[in-house]
Tab-separated table of C-alpha atoms and ligand atoms in Angstrom:
chain	number	residue	atom	x	y	z
A	213	MET	CA	-0.425	0.012	-0.150
A	214	LEU	CA	3.065	2.235	0.740
A	215	ASN	CA	4.114	2.580	-2.959
A	216	GLN	CA	0.922	4.368	-4.019
A	217	PRO	CA	1.107	8.278	-3.459
A	218	LEU	CA	-0.084	10.150	-1.001
A	219	VAL	CA	-3.157	12.145	-1.967
A	220	GLU	CA	-2.133	15.425	-2.151
A	221	THR	CA	-1.453	17.232	0.907
A	222	SER	CA	-0.172	20.322	0.499
A	223	SER	CA	-3.913	22.263	0.793
A	224	LEU	CA	-4.482	20.460	3.800
A	225	ALA	CA	-0.933	21.785	5.429
A	226	ARG	CA	-1.323	24.717	4.500
A	227	LEU	CA	-4.704	24.373	6.326
A	228	LEU	CA	-3.286	23.220	9.196
A	229	SER	CA	-0.760	25.680	9.606
A	230	LEU	CA	-3.792	28.506	10.147
A	231	GLU	CA	-6.198	28.828	12.945
A	232	PRO	CA	-10.143	27.367	13.529
A	233	GLN	CA	-10.618	30.820	13.309
A	234	GLN	CA	-9.486	31.860	10.500
A	235	TRP	CA	-10.712	27.642	8.825
A	236	ALA	CA	-14.432	29.284	10.282
A	237	LYS	CA	-14.800	32.407	8.763
A	238	GLN	CA	-14.261	31.639	5.143
A	239	GLN	CA	-17.122	28.547	6.015
A	240	PRO	CA	-19.954	30.426	4.260
A	241	LEU	CA	-23.775	30.277	5.818
A	242	GLN	CA	-26.397	29.646	3.406
A	243	SER	CA	-29.825	30.592	3.039
A	244	VAL	CA	-31.873	27.571	2.154
A	245	THR	CA	-35.629	26.840	0.946
A	246	PHE	CA	-36.365	23.493	1.817
A	247	ALA	CA	-40.122	22.609	2.127
A	248	PRO	CA	-40.146	20.310	5.259
A	249	ILE	CA	-39.364	23.791	7.908
A	250	THR	CA	-39.273	26.309	5.544
A	251	SER	CA	-43.183	25.962	4.465
A	252	HIS	CA	-43.265	26.862	7.937
A	253	GLY	CA	-42.146	30.535	8.221
A	254	ILE	CA	-39.088	29.251	9.969
A	255	GLU	CA	-35.780	30.384	8.827
A	256	LEU	CA	-33.301	27.709	7.292
A	257	LEU	CA	-29.008	28.739	7.173
A	258	ILE	CA	-26.980	26.603	6.831
A	259	LYS	CA	-23.006	26.779	7.934
A	260	ARG	CA	-21.037	24.840	5.488
A	261	GLU	CA	-17.908	23.492	7.542
A	262	ASP	CA	-18.535	20.745	5.164
A	263	LEU	CA	-16.743	22.741	2.723
A	264	LEU	CA	-13.965	23.312	5.427
A	265	HIS	CA	-11.684	20.666	3.174
A	266	PRO	CA	-11.848	18.186	0.000
A	267	GLN	CA	-11.270	15.239	2.177
A	268	LEU	CA	-11.916	16.599	5.416
A	269	SER	CA	-14.925	18.200	5.773
A	270	GLY	CA	-16.604	19.068	8.927
A	271	ASN	CA	-15.708	19.149	12.396
A	272	LYS	CA	-13.537	16.529	12.812
A	273	LEU	CA	-10.320	19.003	12.022
A	274	TYR	CA	-11.283	21.215	14.459
A	275	LYS	CA	-11.669	19.166	17.388
A	276	LEU	CA	-8.086	17.887	15.961
A	277	HIS	CA	-6.589	20.803	15.770
A	278	GLY	CA	-5.978	21.343	20.224
A	279	HIS	CA	-4.438	17.860	20.152
A	280	LEU	CA	-2.217	18.699	16.865
A	281	GLN	CA	-0.783	21.764	19.250
A	282	ALA	CA	-0.424	19.751	22.043
A	283	ALA	CA	1.461	16.848	19.994
A	284	ARG	CA	3.693	19.744	19.125
A	285	THR	CA	4.780	20.512	22.554
A	286	ALA	CA	4.849	17.514	23.856
A	287	SER	CA	7.637	16.686	20.421
A	288	ALA	CA	5.568	13.997	19.429
A	289	ARG	CA	5.546	12.857	16.033
A	290	CYS	CA	3.042	9.879	15.953
A	291	LEU	CA	-0.733	10.173	16.211
A	292	LEU	CA	-2.715	6.892	17.617
A	293	SER	CA	-6.582	6.888	17.841
A	294	PHE	CA	-8.943	4.532	17.811
A	295	GLY	CA	-12.018	4.289	15.717
A	296	GLY	CA	-14.311	1.308	13.817
A	297	TYR	CA	-14.453	1.118	10.125
A	298	TYR	CA	-16.227	4.076	8.791
A	299	SER	CA	-14.552	6.483	11.186
A	300	ASN	CA	-14.837	9.862	10.047
A	301	HIS	CA	-12.337	10.989	13.301
A	302	LEU	CA	-9.552	9.052	12.120
A	303	HIS	CA	-9.476	10.016	8.393
A	304	ALA	CA	-9.228	13.066	9.335
A	305	LEU	CA	-6.267	12.151	11.598
A	306	SER	CA	-4.449	9.914	9.220
A	307	TYR	CA	-4.386	12.631	6.810
A	308	ALA	CA	-3.356	15.251	9.212
A	309	ALA	CA	0.003	13.389	10.142
A	310	ALA	CA	0.041	12.853	6.244
A	311	ALA	CA	0.213	16.744	5.586
A	312	LEU	CA	2.693	17.307	8.800
A	313	GLN	CA	4.512	14.323	7.974
A	314	TRP	CA	3.669	12.625	11.448
A	315	SER	CA	3.150	8.786	11.442
A	316	SER	CA	-0.274	7.666	12.629
A	317	ILE	CA	-2.035	4.959	13.756
A	318	GLY	CA	-4.905	3.541	13.894
A	319	LEU	CA	-5.998	1.267	16.370
A	320	ILE	CA	-9.254	-0.952	15.479
A	321	ARG	CA	-12.404	-1.962	16.447
A	322	GLY	CA	-12.106	-5.546	14.946
A	323	HIS	CA	-10.907	-7.981	12.859
A	324	ARG	CA	-9.528	-7.198	9.163
A	325	PRO	CA	-12.232	-7.554	6.894
A	326	GLN	CA	-11.057	-9.068	3.630
A	327	GLN	CA	-12.231	-5.985	1.874
A	328	LEU	CA	-11.296	-2.901	3.695
A	329	SER	CA	-13.485	-0.233	3.960
A	330	ALA	CA	-12.837	3.136	1.687
A	331	THR	CA	-12.464	5.082	5.086
A	332	LEU	CA	-9.428	2.778	6.483
A	333	SER	CA	-8.001	2.596	2.460
A	334	ASP	CA	-7.651	5.714	2.768
A	335	CYS	CA	-6.503	5.914	6.524
A	336	GLU	CA	-3.780	3.108	5.123
A	337	ARG	CA	-3.211	5.180	1.756
A	338	GLN	CA	-2.140	8.248	4.555
A	339	GLY	CA	0.372	6.055	6.175
A	340	MET	CA	-1.444	5.544	9.281
A	341	LYS	CA	-0.936	1.857	10.139
A	342	LEU	CA	-3.847	0.214	11.099
A	343	VAL	CA	-4.130	-2.608	14.220
A	344	PHE	CA	-7.018	-5.177	14.392
A	345	LEU	CA	-8.018	-5.089	17.709
A	346	SER	CA	-10.863	-7.437	19.548
A	347	ARG	CA	-13.835	-5.324	21.546
A	348	ARG	CA	-11.912	-6.696	24.313
A	349	GLU	CA	-9.092	-5.871	24.266
A	350	TYR	CA	-9.642	-2.294	22.404
A	351	ASP	CA	-11.299	-1.193	25.450
A	352	GLU	CA	-8.503	-2.246	27.362
A	353	TYR	CA	-5.924	-0.627	25.331
A	354	LYS	CA	-8.399	2.401	24.982
A	355	ALA	CA	-8.370	2.405	29.124
A	356	LEU	CA	-4.392	1.913	29.211
A	357	ALA	CA	-3.590	5.012	26.445
A	358	LEU	CA	-5.816	7.363	27.733
A	359	SER	CA	-4.581	6.550	31.757
A	360	SER	CA	-1.232	7.432	30.039
A	361	THR	CA	0.174	3.750	31.286
A	362	GLU	CA	1.767	2.413	29.131
A	363	LEU	CA	0.572	0.405	26.069
A	364	PRO	CA	1.063	-3.364	25.666
A	365	ALA	CA	3.827	-4.574	24.522
A	366	SER	CA	1.915	-6.783	22.316
A	367	LEU	CA	1.177	-3.573	20.198
A	368	GLU	CA	4.539	-3.389	19.164
A	369	THR	CA	4.691	-6.921	18.329
A	370	SER	CA	1.471	-6.308	16.178
A	371	LEU	CA	3.148	-3.312	14.464
A	372	GLY	CA	6.607	-4.562	13.889
A	373	GLN	CA	8.303	-1.425	15.268
A	374	PRO	CA	8.593	0.316	19.003
A	375	LEU	CA	6.028	2.776	20.197
A	376	PHE	CA	7.794	6.478	20.866
A	377	ASP	CA	7.049	9.931	20.683
A	378	ILE	CA	3.960	9.220	20.933
A	379	TYR	CA	0.954	11.167	21.556
A	380	VAL	CA	-2.536	9.473	22.153
A	381	VAL	CA	-5.864	11.285	20.773
A	382	PRO	CA	-8.884	9.877	22.779
A	383	GLU	CA	-11.764	8.262	20.536
A	384	GLY	CA	-13.563	10.744	18.204
A	385	GLY	CA	-11.146	13.474	19.575
A	386	GLY	CA	-12.675	14.343	22.988
A	387	ASP	CA	-11.114	15.912	25.772
A	388	ALA	CA	-10.332	19.589	26.659
A	389	PRO	CA	-7.684	20.252	24.002
A	390	GLY	CA	-10.543	18.766	21.073
A	391	LEU	CA	-12.863	21.723	22.967
A	392	ALA	CA	-11.246	24.127	21.930
A	393	GLY	CA	-10.795	24.485	17.776
A	394	CYS	CA	-14.917	23.743	18.220
A	395	GLY	CA	-15.389	26.906	20.028
A	396	ALA	CA	-14.066	28.702	17.100
A	397	MET	CA	-16.914	27.661	15.265
A	398	MET	CA	-19.195	30.023	17.212
A	399	ASN	CA	-16.922	32.698	17.097
A	400	SER	CA	-16.972	32.779	13.763
A	401	LEU	CA	-20.788	32.110	13.185
A	402	ARG	CA	-21.649	35.155	15.835
A	403	GLN	CA	-20.214	37.541	13.246
A	404	GLN	CA	-22.190	35.632	10.325
A	405	VAL	CA	-25.045	36.120	11.300
A	406	ASN	CA	-27.742	37.129	14.425
A	407	LEU	CA	-28.631	34.760	16.795
A	408	ALA	CA	-31.330	36.288	18.772
A	409	GLN	CA	-34.899	34.178	18.197
A	410	ALA	CA	-32.165	31.520	16.408
A	411	THR	CA	-31.465	28.070	17.596
A	412	VAL	CA	-28.317	26.708	16.675
A	413	CYS	CA	-28.352	23.244	15.727
A	414	LEU	CA	-26.077	20.422	15.351
A	415	ALA	CA	-25.299	16.467	15.450
A	416	CYS	CA	-24.081	14.407	18.031
A	417	GLY	CA	-22.048	11.623	18.827
A	418	THR	CA	-20.238	12.073	21.663
A	419	GLY	CA	-21.095	15.592	21.813
A	420	THR	CA	-17.679	17.164	22.209
A	421	THR	CA	-18.910	19.356	19.430
A	422	LEU	CA	-21.289	20.130	21.174
A	423	ALA	CA	-19.803	21.061	24.677
A	424	GLY	CA	-16.324	23.010	22.735
A	425	MET	CA	-19.684	25.439	21.136
A	426	LEU	CA	-21.758	25.386	24.260
A	427	THR	CA	-17.958	26.343	25.602
A	428	ALA	CA	-17.836	29.308	23.243
A	429	SER	CA	-22.244	30.493	23.986
A	430	ARG	CA	-23.274	33.554	25.122
A	431	PRO	CA	-26.347	34.027	27.321
A	432	GLY	CA	-29.320	34.498	25.243
A	433	GLU	CA	-27.967	32.098	22.528
A	434	GLN	CA	-29.970	28.558	21.977
A	435	PHE	CA	-28.560	25.373	20.787
A	436	LEU	CA	-29.821	22.030	19.775
A	437	GLY	CA	-28.193	18.680	20.199
A	438	VAL	CA	-29.751	16.143	17.839
A	439	SER	CA	-27.267	12.666	19.476
A	440	ALA	CA	-27.037	10.177	16.137
A	441	LEU	CA	-27.250	7.786	19.025
A	442	LYS	CA	-30.251	5.773	20.301
A	443	LEU	CA	-30.303	6.750	23.956
A	444	GLY	CA	-33.921	6.305	25.328
A	445	ASP	CA	-33.755	6.331	29.248
A	446	GLN	CA	-29.596	7.231	29.254
A	447	LEU	CA	-30.554	10.905	27.771
A	448	THR	CA	-30.026	12.211	31.390
A	449	SER	CA	-26.760	10.992	31.417
A	450	TYR	CA	-26.102	12.193	28.614
A	451	ARG	CA	-26.188	15.639	29.057
A	452	GLN	CA	-24.088	15.160	32.389
A	453	SER	CA	-21.901	13.896	29.739
A	454	VAL	CA	-22.103	16.829	27.266
A	455	GLU	CA	-22.154	19.188	31.092
A	456	GLN	CA	-19.456	17.012	32.694
A	457	GLN	CA	-16.928	18.446	29.407
A	458	ILE	CA	-17.244	22.118	30.772
A	459	ASP	CA	-15.469	23.343	32.980
A	460	ILE	CA	-17.895	26.614	32.753
A	461	GLU	CA	-21.375	27.322	33.384
A	462	ILE	CA	-22.810	27.261	30.704
A	463	PRO	CA	-24.064	30.769	29.697
A	464	ALA	CA	-26.285	29.513	26.659
A	465	ARG	CA	-29.164	27.368	26.844
A	466	TRP	CA	-29.498	23.739	25.799
A	467	ASP	CA	-30.679	20.687	25.159
A	468	ILE	CA	-30.654	17.483	23.338
A	469	ILE	CA	-32.623	14.679	21.566
A	470	ASP	CA	-32.110	11.226	20.520
A	471	ASP	CA	-32.311	9.014	17.137
A	472	SER	CA	-35.589	7.708	18.026
A	473	PHE	CA	-36.870	7.200	14.556
A	474	PHE	CA	-33.954	4.894	12.985
A	475	GLY	CA	-33.067	2.333	15.361
A	476	GLY	CA	-29.868	4.282	16.566
A	477	PHE	CA	-25.883	4.438	15.665
A	478	ALA	CA	-25.252	4.165	11.805
A	479	ARG	CA	-28.484	2.829	11.401
A	480	THR	CA	-30.457	3.507	8.260
A	481	THR	CA	-34.146	2.950	6.543
A	482	ALA	CA	-35.482	3.551	2.934
A	483	GLU	CA	-37.116	6.279	4.607
A	484	LEU	CA	-34.015	7.732	5.339
A	485	PHE	CA	-32.348	7.949	1.929
A	486	ASP	CA	-35.674	9.233	0.539
A	487	PHE	CA	-35.361	12.172	2.711
A	488	ILE	CA	-31.646	12.287	1.601
A	489	GLY	CA	-32.695	12.324	-1.795
A	490	GLU	CA	-35.571	14.859	-1.096
A	491	PHE	CA	-32.628	17.009	0.807
A	492	GLU	CA	-29.731	16.652	-1.927
A	493	THR	CA	-32.651	17.270	-4.732
A	494	HIS	CA	-33.860	20.347	-3.609
A	495	THR	CA	-30.570	22.207	-1.920
A	496	GLY	CA	-27.917	21.318	-3.757
A	497	ILE	CA	-26.366	20.152	-0.564
A	498	LEU	CA	-25.177	17.355	0.813
A	499	LEU	CA	-25.910	15.019	3.436
A	500	GLU	CA	-24.578	11.400	5.458
A	501	PRO	CA	-26.612	9.168	6.981
A	502	VAL	CA	-24.508	8.721	10.450
A	503	TYR	CA	-25.490	12.847	11.428
A	504	THR	CA	-26.204	14.870	9.300
A	505	ALA	CA	-29.960	13.209	7.416
A	506	LYS	CA	-30.604	12.025	10.750
A	507	LEU	CA	-30.054	16.158	12.441
A	508	LEU	CA	-32.196	17.906	9.451
A	509	TYR	CA	-34.940	14.622	9.168
A	510	GLN	CA	-35.487	15.537	12.924
A	511	LEU	CA	-35.499	19.172	12.695
A	512	ALA	CA	-37.960	18.550	9.532
A	513	GLY	CA	-40.208	17.153	11.973
A	514	LEU	CA	-40.196	19.549	14.855
A	515	ALA	CA	-41.058	21.899	12.400
A	516	GLY	CA	-44.063	20.761	10.987
A	517	ARG	CA	-45.606	19.868	14.808
A	518	GLY	CA	-45.015	23.980	15.215
A	519	TYR	CA	-42.114	23.217	17.432
A	520	TRP	CA	-40.645	26.984	16.933
A	521	PRO	CA	-42.576	30.150	16.407
A	522	THR	CA	-42.514	31.802	13.243
A	523	GLY	CA	-39.987	33.844	11.844
A	524	HIS	CA	-37.737	31.840	14.152
A	525	LYS	CA	-33.542	30.809	12.212
A	526	LEU	CA	-32.613	26.875	12.827
A	527	VAL	CA	-28.251	28.057	12.156
A	528	VAL	CA	-27.465	24.669	11.266
A	529	ILE	CA	-24.156	23.540	11.731
A	530	HIS	CA	-23.042	21.139	8.850
A	531	THR	CA	-20.604	18.965	10.448
A	532	GLY	CA	-19.237	17.189	7.219
A	533	GLY	CA	-18.573	13.697	7.015
A	534	LEU	CA	-19.619	13.613	3.584
A	535	GLN	CA	-16.443	10.713	3.334
A	536	GLY	CA	-18.673	8.288	4.826
A	537	ARG	CA	-21.654	8.165	2.123
A	538	ARG	CA	-18.895	5.632	0.722
A	539	GLY	CA	-20.201	2.888	2.813
A	540	TYR	CA	-23.205	3.152	1.082
A	541	PRO	CA	-23.950	2.351	-2.453
A	542	ASP	CA	-26.821	3.691	-2.472
A	543	LEU	CA	-25.504	6.975	-2.265
A	544	THR	CA	-23.063	8.839	-5.033
A	545	PRO	CA	-20.019	9.409	-3.785
A	546	PRO	CA	-19.070	12.708	-3.015
A	547	GLN	CA	-17.110	14.930	-5.889
A	548	SER	CA	-13.665	16.046	-4.398
B	55	PLP	C1	-17.894	12.828	14.502
B	55	PLP	C2	-19.255	13.644	13.948
B	55	PLP	C3	-19.839	13.956	14.659
B	55	PLP	C4	-20.257	13.533	16.462
B	55	PLP	O1	-19.080	15.063	16.329
B	55	PLP	P1	-19.456	14.585	18.168
B	55	PLP	O2	-18.225	16.061	18.931
B	55	PLP	O3	-18.616	13.905	18.279
B	55	PLP	O4	-20.555	14.729	18.669
B	55	PLP	C5	-21.763	14.869	14.256
B	55	PLP	N1	-21.421	14.433	12.370
B	55	PLP	C6	-20.406	14.294	11.791
B	55	PLP	C7	-20.544	14.678	10.547
B	55	PLP	C8	-19.437	13.811	12.695
B	55	PLP	O5	-18.248	12.823	11.232
């Protein structure tokens, strides 16, 4: 695999030499007409963070920024992190490491499949070393790495190389360094739109992006996080886990709803694909099924039920992740 050329990374290297504040300023806030929402007198504005970079759309680079700085400070030259077959996080991390001419290691939950996912093939092409682990090993390694205990020698054996100069990025890119870059998205947003009578809406996985934006929020602002997970009676503990990531009193009002329609994380239905088709046909903006499509679907449902007063603005953060569309043969791959 390594003799394949690296995908062009100079545009990414350029991006990484700038601050998240400057990235966010360049992404347009687009006013969109989409009848299931806008026919109810609701204004729909989409912050196009999906346009950040052709291979690295969305929030994952924002979450990585603080970790890259911390790695630099620690003089680490190898990033190690965790994820599944379709991880947007590992995908972004492998490109960022390649652009910085660092190395990267991905610990993958699950056995090595006959055919790698498009996501993991990209990671390998960027020079990421993949180590496939059973669920038990994966959890064990994650716990060791996060408690900054030595990683087991068996990992060195699997990799065929000694581990040194390593910086561990938590699964999903969270923790305090992950929050900082997400706050920058909030600051740029405030310069693009008046957030009175508006709700900032975004899809949540670990909740780090939401937590980062809430950290940079102000009194009077409102947020709605739509979880890509089916939480049921764990909604309260999820809410607490978002709060725990934030070390200040949250200035804004905020709420969370979960995926109660599609059966949980990364689960899809024909209805969801129909919805994606409808949204894309009417707006020309692509969605992916795990996060952003479920977000817009839920917002359409709430708008239809009169959840917001006429004239209210929904400011939707398009968190990107469009590389993940390749896991769904029914969806056309994004142009790059
Ligand atoms: C990872 C991801 C999210 C969720 O971000 P968290 O910080 O984990 O909540 C939302 N949208 C997309 C497209 C993502 O890839």
